mmCIF file of N, CA, C and O in Angstrom:
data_model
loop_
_atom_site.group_PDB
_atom_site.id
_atom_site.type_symbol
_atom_site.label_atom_id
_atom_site.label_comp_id
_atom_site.label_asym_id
_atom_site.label_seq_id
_atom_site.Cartn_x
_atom_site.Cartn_y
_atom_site.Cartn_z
ATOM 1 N N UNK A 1029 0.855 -1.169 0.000
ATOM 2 C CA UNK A 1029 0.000 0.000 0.000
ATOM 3 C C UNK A 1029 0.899 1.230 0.000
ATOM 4 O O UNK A 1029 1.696 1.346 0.931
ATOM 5 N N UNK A 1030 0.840 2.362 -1.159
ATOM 6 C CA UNK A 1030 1.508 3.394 -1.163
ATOM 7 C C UNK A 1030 0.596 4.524 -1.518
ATOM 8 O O UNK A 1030 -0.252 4.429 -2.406
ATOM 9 N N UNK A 1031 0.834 5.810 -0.657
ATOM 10 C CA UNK A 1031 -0.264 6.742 -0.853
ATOM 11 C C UNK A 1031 -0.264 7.872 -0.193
ATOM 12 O O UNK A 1031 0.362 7.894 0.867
ATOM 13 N N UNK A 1032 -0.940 9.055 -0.637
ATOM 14 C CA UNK A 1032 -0.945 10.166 0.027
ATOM 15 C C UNK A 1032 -2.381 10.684 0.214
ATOM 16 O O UNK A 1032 -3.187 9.823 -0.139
ATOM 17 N N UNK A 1033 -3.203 12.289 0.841
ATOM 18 C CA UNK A 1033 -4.521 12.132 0.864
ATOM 19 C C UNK A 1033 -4.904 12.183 0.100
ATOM 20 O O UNK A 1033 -6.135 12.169 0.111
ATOM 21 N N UNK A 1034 -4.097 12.300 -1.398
ATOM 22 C CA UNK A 1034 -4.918 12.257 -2.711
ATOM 23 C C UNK A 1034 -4.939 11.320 -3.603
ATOM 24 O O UNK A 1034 -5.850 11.202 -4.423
ATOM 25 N N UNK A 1035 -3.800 10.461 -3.517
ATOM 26 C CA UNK A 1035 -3.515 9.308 -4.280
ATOM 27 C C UNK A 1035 -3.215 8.054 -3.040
ATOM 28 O O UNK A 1035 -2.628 7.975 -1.961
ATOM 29 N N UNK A 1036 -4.057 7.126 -3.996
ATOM 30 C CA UNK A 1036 -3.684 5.902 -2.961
ATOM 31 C C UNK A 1036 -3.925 4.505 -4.099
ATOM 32 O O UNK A 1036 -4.928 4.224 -4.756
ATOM 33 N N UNK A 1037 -2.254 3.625 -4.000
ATOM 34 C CA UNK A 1037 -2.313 2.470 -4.706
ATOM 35 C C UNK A 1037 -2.386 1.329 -3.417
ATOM 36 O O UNK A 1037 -1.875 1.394 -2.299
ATOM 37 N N UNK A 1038 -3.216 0.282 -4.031
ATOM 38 C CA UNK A 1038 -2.901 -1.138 -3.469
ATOM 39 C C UNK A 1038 -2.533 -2.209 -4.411
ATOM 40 O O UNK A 1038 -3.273 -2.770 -5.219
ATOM 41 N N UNK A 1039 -1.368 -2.397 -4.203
ATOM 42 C CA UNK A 1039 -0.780 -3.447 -5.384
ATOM 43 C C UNK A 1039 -0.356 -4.689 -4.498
ATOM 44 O O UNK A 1039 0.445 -4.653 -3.564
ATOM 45 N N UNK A 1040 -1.264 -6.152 -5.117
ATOM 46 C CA UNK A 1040 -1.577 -7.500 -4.632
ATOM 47 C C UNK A 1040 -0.634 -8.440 -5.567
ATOM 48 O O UNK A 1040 -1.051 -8.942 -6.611
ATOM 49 N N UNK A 1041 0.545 -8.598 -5.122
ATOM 50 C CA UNK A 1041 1.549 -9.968 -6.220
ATOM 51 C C UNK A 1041 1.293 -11.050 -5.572
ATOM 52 O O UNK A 1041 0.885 -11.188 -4.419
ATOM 53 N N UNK A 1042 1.557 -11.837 -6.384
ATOM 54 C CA UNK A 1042 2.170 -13.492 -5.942
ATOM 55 C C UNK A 1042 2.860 -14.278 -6.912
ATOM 56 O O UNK A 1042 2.511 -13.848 -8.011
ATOM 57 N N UNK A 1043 3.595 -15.135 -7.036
ATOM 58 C CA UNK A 1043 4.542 -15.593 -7.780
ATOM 59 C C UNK A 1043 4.092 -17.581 -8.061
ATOM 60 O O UNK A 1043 4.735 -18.570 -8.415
ATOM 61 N N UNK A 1044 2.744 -17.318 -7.677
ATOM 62 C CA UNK A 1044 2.495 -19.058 -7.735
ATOM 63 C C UNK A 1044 2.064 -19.062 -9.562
ATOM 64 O O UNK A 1044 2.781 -18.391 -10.305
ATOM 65 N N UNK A 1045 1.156 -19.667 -10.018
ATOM 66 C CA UNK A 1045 1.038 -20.433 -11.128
ATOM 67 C C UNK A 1045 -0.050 -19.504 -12.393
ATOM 68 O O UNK A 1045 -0.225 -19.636 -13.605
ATOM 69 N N UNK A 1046 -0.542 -18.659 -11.445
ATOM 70 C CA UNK A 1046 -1.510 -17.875 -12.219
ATOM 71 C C UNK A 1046 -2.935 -18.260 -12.340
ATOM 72 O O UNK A 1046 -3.434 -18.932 -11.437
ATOM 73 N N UNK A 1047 -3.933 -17.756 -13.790
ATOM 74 C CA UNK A 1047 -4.907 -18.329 -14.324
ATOM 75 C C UNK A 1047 -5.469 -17.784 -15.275
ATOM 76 O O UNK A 1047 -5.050 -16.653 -15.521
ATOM 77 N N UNK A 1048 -6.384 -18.218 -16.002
ATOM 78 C CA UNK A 1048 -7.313 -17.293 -17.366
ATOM 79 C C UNK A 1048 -8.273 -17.003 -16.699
ATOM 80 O O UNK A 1048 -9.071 -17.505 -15.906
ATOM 81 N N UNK A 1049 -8.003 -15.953 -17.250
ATOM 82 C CA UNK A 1049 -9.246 -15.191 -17.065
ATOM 83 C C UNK A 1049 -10.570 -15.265 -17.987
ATOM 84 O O UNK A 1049 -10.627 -14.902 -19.162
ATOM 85 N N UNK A 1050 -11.498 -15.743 -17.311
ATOM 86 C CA UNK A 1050 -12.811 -16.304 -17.989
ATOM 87 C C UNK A 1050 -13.880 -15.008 -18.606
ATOM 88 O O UNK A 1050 -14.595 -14.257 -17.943
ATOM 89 N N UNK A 1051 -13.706 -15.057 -19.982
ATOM 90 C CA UNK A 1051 -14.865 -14.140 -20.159
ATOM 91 C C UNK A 1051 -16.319 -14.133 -19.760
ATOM 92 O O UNK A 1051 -17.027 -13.152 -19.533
ATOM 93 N N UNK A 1052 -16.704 -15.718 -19.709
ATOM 94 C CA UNK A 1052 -17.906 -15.983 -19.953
ATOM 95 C C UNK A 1052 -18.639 -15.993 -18.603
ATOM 96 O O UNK A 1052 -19.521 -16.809 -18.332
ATOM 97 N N UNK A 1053 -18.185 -14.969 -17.728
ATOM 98 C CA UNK A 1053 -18.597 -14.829 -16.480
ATOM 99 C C UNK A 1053 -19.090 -15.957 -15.215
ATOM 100 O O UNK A 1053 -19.889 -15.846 -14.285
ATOM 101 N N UNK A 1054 -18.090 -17.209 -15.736
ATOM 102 C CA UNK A 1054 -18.286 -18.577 -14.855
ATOM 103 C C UNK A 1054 -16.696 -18.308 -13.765
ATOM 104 O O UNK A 1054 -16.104 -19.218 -13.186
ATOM 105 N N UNK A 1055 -16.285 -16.757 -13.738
ATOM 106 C CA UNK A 1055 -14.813 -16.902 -13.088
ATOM 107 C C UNK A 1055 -14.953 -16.771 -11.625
ATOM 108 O O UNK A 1055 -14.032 -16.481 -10.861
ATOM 109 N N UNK A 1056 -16.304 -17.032 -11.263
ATOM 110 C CA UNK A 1056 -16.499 -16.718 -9.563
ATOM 111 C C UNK A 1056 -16.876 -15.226 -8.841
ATOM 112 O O UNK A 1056 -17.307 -14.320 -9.555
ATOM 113 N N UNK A 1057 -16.692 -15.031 -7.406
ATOM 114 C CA UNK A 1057 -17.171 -14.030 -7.231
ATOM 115 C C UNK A 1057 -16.153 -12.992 -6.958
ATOM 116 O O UNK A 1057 -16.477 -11.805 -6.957
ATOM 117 N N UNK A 1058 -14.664 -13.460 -6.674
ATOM 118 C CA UNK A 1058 -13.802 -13.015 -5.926
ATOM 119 C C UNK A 1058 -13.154 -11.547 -6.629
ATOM 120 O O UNK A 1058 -12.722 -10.527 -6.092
ATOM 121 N N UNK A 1059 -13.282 -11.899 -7.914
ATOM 122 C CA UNK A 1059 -12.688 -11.242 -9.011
ATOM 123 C C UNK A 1059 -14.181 -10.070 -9.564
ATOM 124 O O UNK A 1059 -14.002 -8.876 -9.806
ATOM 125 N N UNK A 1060 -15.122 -10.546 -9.631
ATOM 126 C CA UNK A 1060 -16.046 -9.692 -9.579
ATOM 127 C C UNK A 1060 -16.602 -8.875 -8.681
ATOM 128 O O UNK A 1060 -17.130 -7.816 -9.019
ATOM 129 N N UNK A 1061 -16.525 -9.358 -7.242
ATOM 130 C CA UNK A 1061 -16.608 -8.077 -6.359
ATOM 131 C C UNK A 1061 -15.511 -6.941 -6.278
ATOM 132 O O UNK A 1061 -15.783 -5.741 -6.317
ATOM 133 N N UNK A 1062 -14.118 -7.516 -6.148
ATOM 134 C CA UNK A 1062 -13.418 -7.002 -6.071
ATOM 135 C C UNK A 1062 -13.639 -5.523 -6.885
ATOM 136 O O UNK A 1062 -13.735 -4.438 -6.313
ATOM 137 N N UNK A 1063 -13.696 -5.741 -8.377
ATOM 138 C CA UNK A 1063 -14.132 -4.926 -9.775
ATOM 139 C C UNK A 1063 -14.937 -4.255 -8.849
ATOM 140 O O UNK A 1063 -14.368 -3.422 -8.144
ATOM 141 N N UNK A 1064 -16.367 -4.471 -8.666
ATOM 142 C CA UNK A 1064 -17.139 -4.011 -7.938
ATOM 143 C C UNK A 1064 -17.310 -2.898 -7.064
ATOM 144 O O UNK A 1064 -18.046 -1.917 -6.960
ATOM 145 N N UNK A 1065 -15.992 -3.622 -6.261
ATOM 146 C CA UNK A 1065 -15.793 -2.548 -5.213
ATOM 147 C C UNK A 1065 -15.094 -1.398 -5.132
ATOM 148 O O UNK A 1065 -15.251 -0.414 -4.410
ATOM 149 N N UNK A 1066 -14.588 -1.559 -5.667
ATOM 150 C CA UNK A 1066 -13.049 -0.319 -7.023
ATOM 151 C C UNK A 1066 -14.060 0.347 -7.472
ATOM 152 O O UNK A 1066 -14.100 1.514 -7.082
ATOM 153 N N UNK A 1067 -15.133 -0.089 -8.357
ATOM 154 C CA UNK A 1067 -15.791 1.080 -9.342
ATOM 155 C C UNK A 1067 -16.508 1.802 -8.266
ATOM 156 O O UNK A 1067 -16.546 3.024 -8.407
ATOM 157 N N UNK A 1068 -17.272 1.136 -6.877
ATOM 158 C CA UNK A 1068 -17.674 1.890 -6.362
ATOM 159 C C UNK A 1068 -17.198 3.114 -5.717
ATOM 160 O O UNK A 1068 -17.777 4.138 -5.354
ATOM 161 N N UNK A 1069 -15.848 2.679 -5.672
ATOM 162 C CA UNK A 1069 -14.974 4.000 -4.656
ATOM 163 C C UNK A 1069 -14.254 4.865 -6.315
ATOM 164 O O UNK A 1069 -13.191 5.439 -6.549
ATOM 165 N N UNK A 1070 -15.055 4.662 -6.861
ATOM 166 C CA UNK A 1070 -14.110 5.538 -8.215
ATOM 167 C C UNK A 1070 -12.844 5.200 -8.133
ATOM 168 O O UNK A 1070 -12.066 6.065 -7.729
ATOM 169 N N UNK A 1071 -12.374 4.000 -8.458
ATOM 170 C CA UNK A 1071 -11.071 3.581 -8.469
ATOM 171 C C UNK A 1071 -10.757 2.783 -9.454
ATOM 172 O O UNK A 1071 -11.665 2.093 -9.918
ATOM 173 N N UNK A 1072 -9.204 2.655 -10.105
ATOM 174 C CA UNK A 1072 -8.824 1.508 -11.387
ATOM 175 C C UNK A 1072 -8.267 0.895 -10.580
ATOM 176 O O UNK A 1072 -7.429 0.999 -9.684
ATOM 177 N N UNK A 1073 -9.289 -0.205 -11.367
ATOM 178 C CA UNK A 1073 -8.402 -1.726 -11.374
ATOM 179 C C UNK A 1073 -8.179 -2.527 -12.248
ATOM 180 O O UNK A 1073 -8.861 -2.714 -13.256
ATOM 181 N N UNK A 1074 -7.133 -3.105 -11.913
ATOM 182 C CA UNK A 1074 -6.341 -3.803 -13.141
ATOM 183 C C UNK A 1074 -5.763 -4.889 -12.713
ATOM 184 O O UNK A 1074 -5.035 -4.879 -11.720
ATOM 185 N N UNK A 1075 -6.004 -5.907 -13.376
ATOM 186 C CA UNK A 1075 -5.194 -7.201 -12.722
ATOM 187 C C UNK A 1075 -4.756 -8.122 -13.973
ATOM 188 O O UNK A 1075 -5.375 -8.089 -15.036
ATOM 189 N N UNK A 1076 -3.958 -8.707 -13.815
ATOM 190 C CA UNK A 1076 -3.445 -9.795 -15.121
ATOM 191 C C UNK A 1076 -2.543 -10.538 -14.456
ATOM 192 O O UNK A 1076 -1.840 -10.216 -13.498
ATOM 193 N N UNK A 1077 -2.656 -12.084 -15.338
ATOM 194 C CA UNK A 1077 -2.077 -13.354 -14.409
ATOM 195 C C UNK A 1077 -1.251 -13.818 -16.031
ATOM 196 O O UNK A 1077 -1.306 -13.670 -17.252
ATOM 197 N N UNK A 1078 -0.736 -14.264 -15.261
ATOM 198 C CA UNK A 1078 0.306 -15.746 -16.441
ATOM 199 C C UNK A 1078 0.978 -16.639 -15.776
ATOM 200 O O UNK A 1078 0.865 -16.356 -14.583
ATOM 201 N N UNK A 1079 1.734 -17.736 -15.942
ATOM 202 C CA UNK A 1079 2.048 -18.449 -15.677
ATOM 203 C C UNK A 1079 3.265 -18.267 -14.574
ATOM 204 O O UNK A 1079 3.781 -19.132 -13.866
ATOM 205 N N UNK A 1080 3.530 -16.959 -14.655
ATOM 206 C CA UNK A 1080 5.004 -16.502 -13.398
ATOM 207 C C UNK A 1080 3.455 -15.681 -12.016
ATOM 208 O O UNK A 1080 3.978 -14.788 -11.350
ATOM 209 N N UNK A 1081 2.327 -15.834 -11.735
ATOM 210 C CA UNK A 1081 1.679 -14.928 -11.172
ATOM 211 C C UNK A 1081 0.460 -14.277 -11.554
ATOM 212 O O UNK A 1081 0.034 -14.073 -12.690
ATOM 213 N N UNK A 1082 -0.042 -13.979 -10.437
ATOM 214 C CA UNK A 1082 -1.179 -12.579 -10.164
ATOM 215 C C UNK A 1082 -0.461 -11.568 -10.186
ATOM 216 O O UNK A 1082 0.744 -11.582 -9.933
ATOM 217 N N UNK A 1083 -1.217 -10.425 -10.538
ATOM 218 C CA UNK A 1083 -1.110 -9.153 -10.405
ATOM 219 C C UNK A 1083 -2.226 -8.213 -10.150
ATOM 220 O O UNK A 1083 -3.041 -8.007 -11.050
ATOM 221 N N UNK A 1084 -2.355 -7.513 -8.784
ATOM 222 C CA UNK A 1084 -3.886 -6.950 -8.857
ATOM 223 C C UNK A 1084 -3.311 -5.482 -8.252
ATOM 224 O O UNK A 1084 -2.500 -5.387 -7.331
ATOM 225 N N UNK A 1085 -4.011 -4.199 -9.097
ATOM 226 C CA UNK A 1085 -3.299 -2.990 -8.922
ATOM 227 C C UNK A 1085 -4.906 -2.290 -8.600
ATOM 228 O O UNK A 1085 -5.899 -2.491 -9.300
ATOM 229 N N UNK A 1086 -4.854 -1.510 -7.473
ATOM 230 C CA UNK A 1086 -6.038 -0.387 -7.520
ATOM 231 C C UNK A 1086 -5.739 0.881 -7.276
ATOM 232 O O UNK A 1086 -5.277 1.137 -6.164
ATOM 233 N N UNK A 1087 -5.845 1.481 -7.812
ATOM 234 C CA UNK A 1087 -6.061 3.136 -7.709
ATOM 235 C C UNK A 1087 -6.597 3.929 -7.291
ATOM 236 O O UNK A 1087 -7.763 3.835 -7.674
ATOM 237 N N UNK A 1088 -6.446 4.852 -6.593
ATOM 238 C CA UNK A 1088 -7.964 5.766 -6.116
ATOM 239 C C UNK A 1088 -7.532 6.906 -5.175
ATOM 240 O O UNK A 1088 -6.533 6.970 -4.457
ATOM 241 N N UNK A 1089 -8.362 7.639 -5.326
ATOM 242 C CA UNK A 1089 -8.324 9.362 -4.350
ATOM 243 C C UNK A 1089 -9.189 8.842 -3.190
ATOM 244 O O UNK A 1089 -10.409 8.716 -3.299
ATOM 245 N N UNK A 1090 -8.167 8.401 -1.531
ATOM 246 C CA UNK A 1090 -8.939 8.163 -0.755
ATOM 247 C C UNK A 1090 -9.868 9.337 -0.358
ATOM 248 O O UNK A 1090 -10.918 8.962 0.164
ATOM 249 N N UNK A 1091 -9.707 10.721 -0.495
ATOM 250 C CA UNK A 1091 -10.951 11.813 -0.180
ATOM 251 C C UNK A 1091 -12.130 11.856 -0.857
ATOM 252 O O UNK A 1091 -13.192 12.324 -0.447
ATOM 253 N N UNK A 1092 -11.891 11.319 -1.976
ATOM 254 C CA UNK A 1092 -13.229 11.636 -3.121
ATOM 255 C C UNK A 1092 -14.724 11.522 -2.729
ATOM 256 O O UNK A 1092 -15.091 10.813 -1.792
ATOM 257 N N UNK A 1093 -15.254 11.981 -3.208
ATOM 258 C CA UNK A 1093 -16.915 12.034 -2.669
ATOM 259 C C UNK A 1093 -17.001 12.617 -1.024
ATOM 260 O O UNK A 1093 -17.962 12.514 -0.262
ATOM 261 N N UNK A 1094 -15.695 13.244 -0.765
ATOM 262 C CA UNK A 1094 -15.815 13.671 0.442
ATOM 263 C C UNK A 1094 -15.935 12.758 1.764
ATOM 264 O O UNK A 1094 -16.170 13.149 2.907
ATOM 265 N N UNK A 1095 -15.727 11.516 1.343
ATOM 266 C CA UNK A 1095 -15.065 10.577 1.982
ATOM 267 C C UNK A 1095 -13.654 10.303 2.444
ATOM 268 O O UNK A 1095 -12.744 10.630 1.683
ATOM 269 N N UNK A 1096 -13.334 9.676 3.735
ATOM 270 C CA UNK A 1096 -11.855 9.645 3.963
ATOM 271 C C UNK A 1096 -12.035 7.689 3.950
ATOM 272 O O UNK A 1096 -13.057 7.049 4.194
ATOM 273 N N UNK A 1097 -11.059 7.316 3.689
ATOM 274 C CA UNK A 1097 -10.948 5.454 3.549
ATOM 275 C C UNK A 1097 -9.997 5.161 4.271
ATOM 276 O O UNK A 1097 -9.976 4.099 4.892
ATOM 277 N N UNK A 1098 -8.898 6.168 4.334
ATOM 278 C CA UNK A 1098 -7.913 5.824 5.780
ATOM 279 C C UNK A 1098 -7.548 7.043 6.128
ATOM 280 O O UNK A 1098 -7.495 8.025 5.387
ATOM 281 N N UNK A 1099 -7.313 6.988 7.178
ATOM 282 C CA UNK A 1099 -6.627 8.067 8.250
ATOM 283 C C UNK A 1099 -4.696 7.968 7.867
ATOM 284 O O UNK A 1099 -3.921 7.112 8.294
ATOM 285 N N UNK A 1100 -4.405 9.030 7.043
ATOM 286 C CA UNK A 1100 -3.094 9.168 6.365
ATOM 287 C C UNK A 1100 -2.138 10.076 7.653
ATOM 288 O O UNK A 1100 -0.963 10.382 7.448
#
């Protein structure tokens, strides 16, 4: 987690085996809330896997909507 009161990243690695990513919306819930929960706080997310790993990156202005999400 790296961030200031205007910018704030959470970047999620791991180095195990990866996976595809399923278009056909049979990929579970974990990956869809997540999405979910990012768009709700006006935030990007981005994630991509291959065979060296996950990668899950979010973005976001913890003040926005005049909300605070952590105490900086």
């Amino acid at each position: 987690v790296q961030g200031t009161s205007r910018a704030m990243t959470i970047t999620i690695r791991d180095n195990g085996k990866g996976f595809v990513r399923n278009d056909s919306g049979s990929e579970g819930n974990g990956i869809r809330n997540m999405s979910l929960r990012a768009e709700e706080i006006k935030a990007a997310f981005r994630i991509s896997s291959n065979a060296e790993g996950t990668y899950i990156e979010i973005n976001f202005n913890p003040m926005s909507n005049g909300h605070t999400y952590f105490n900086l």
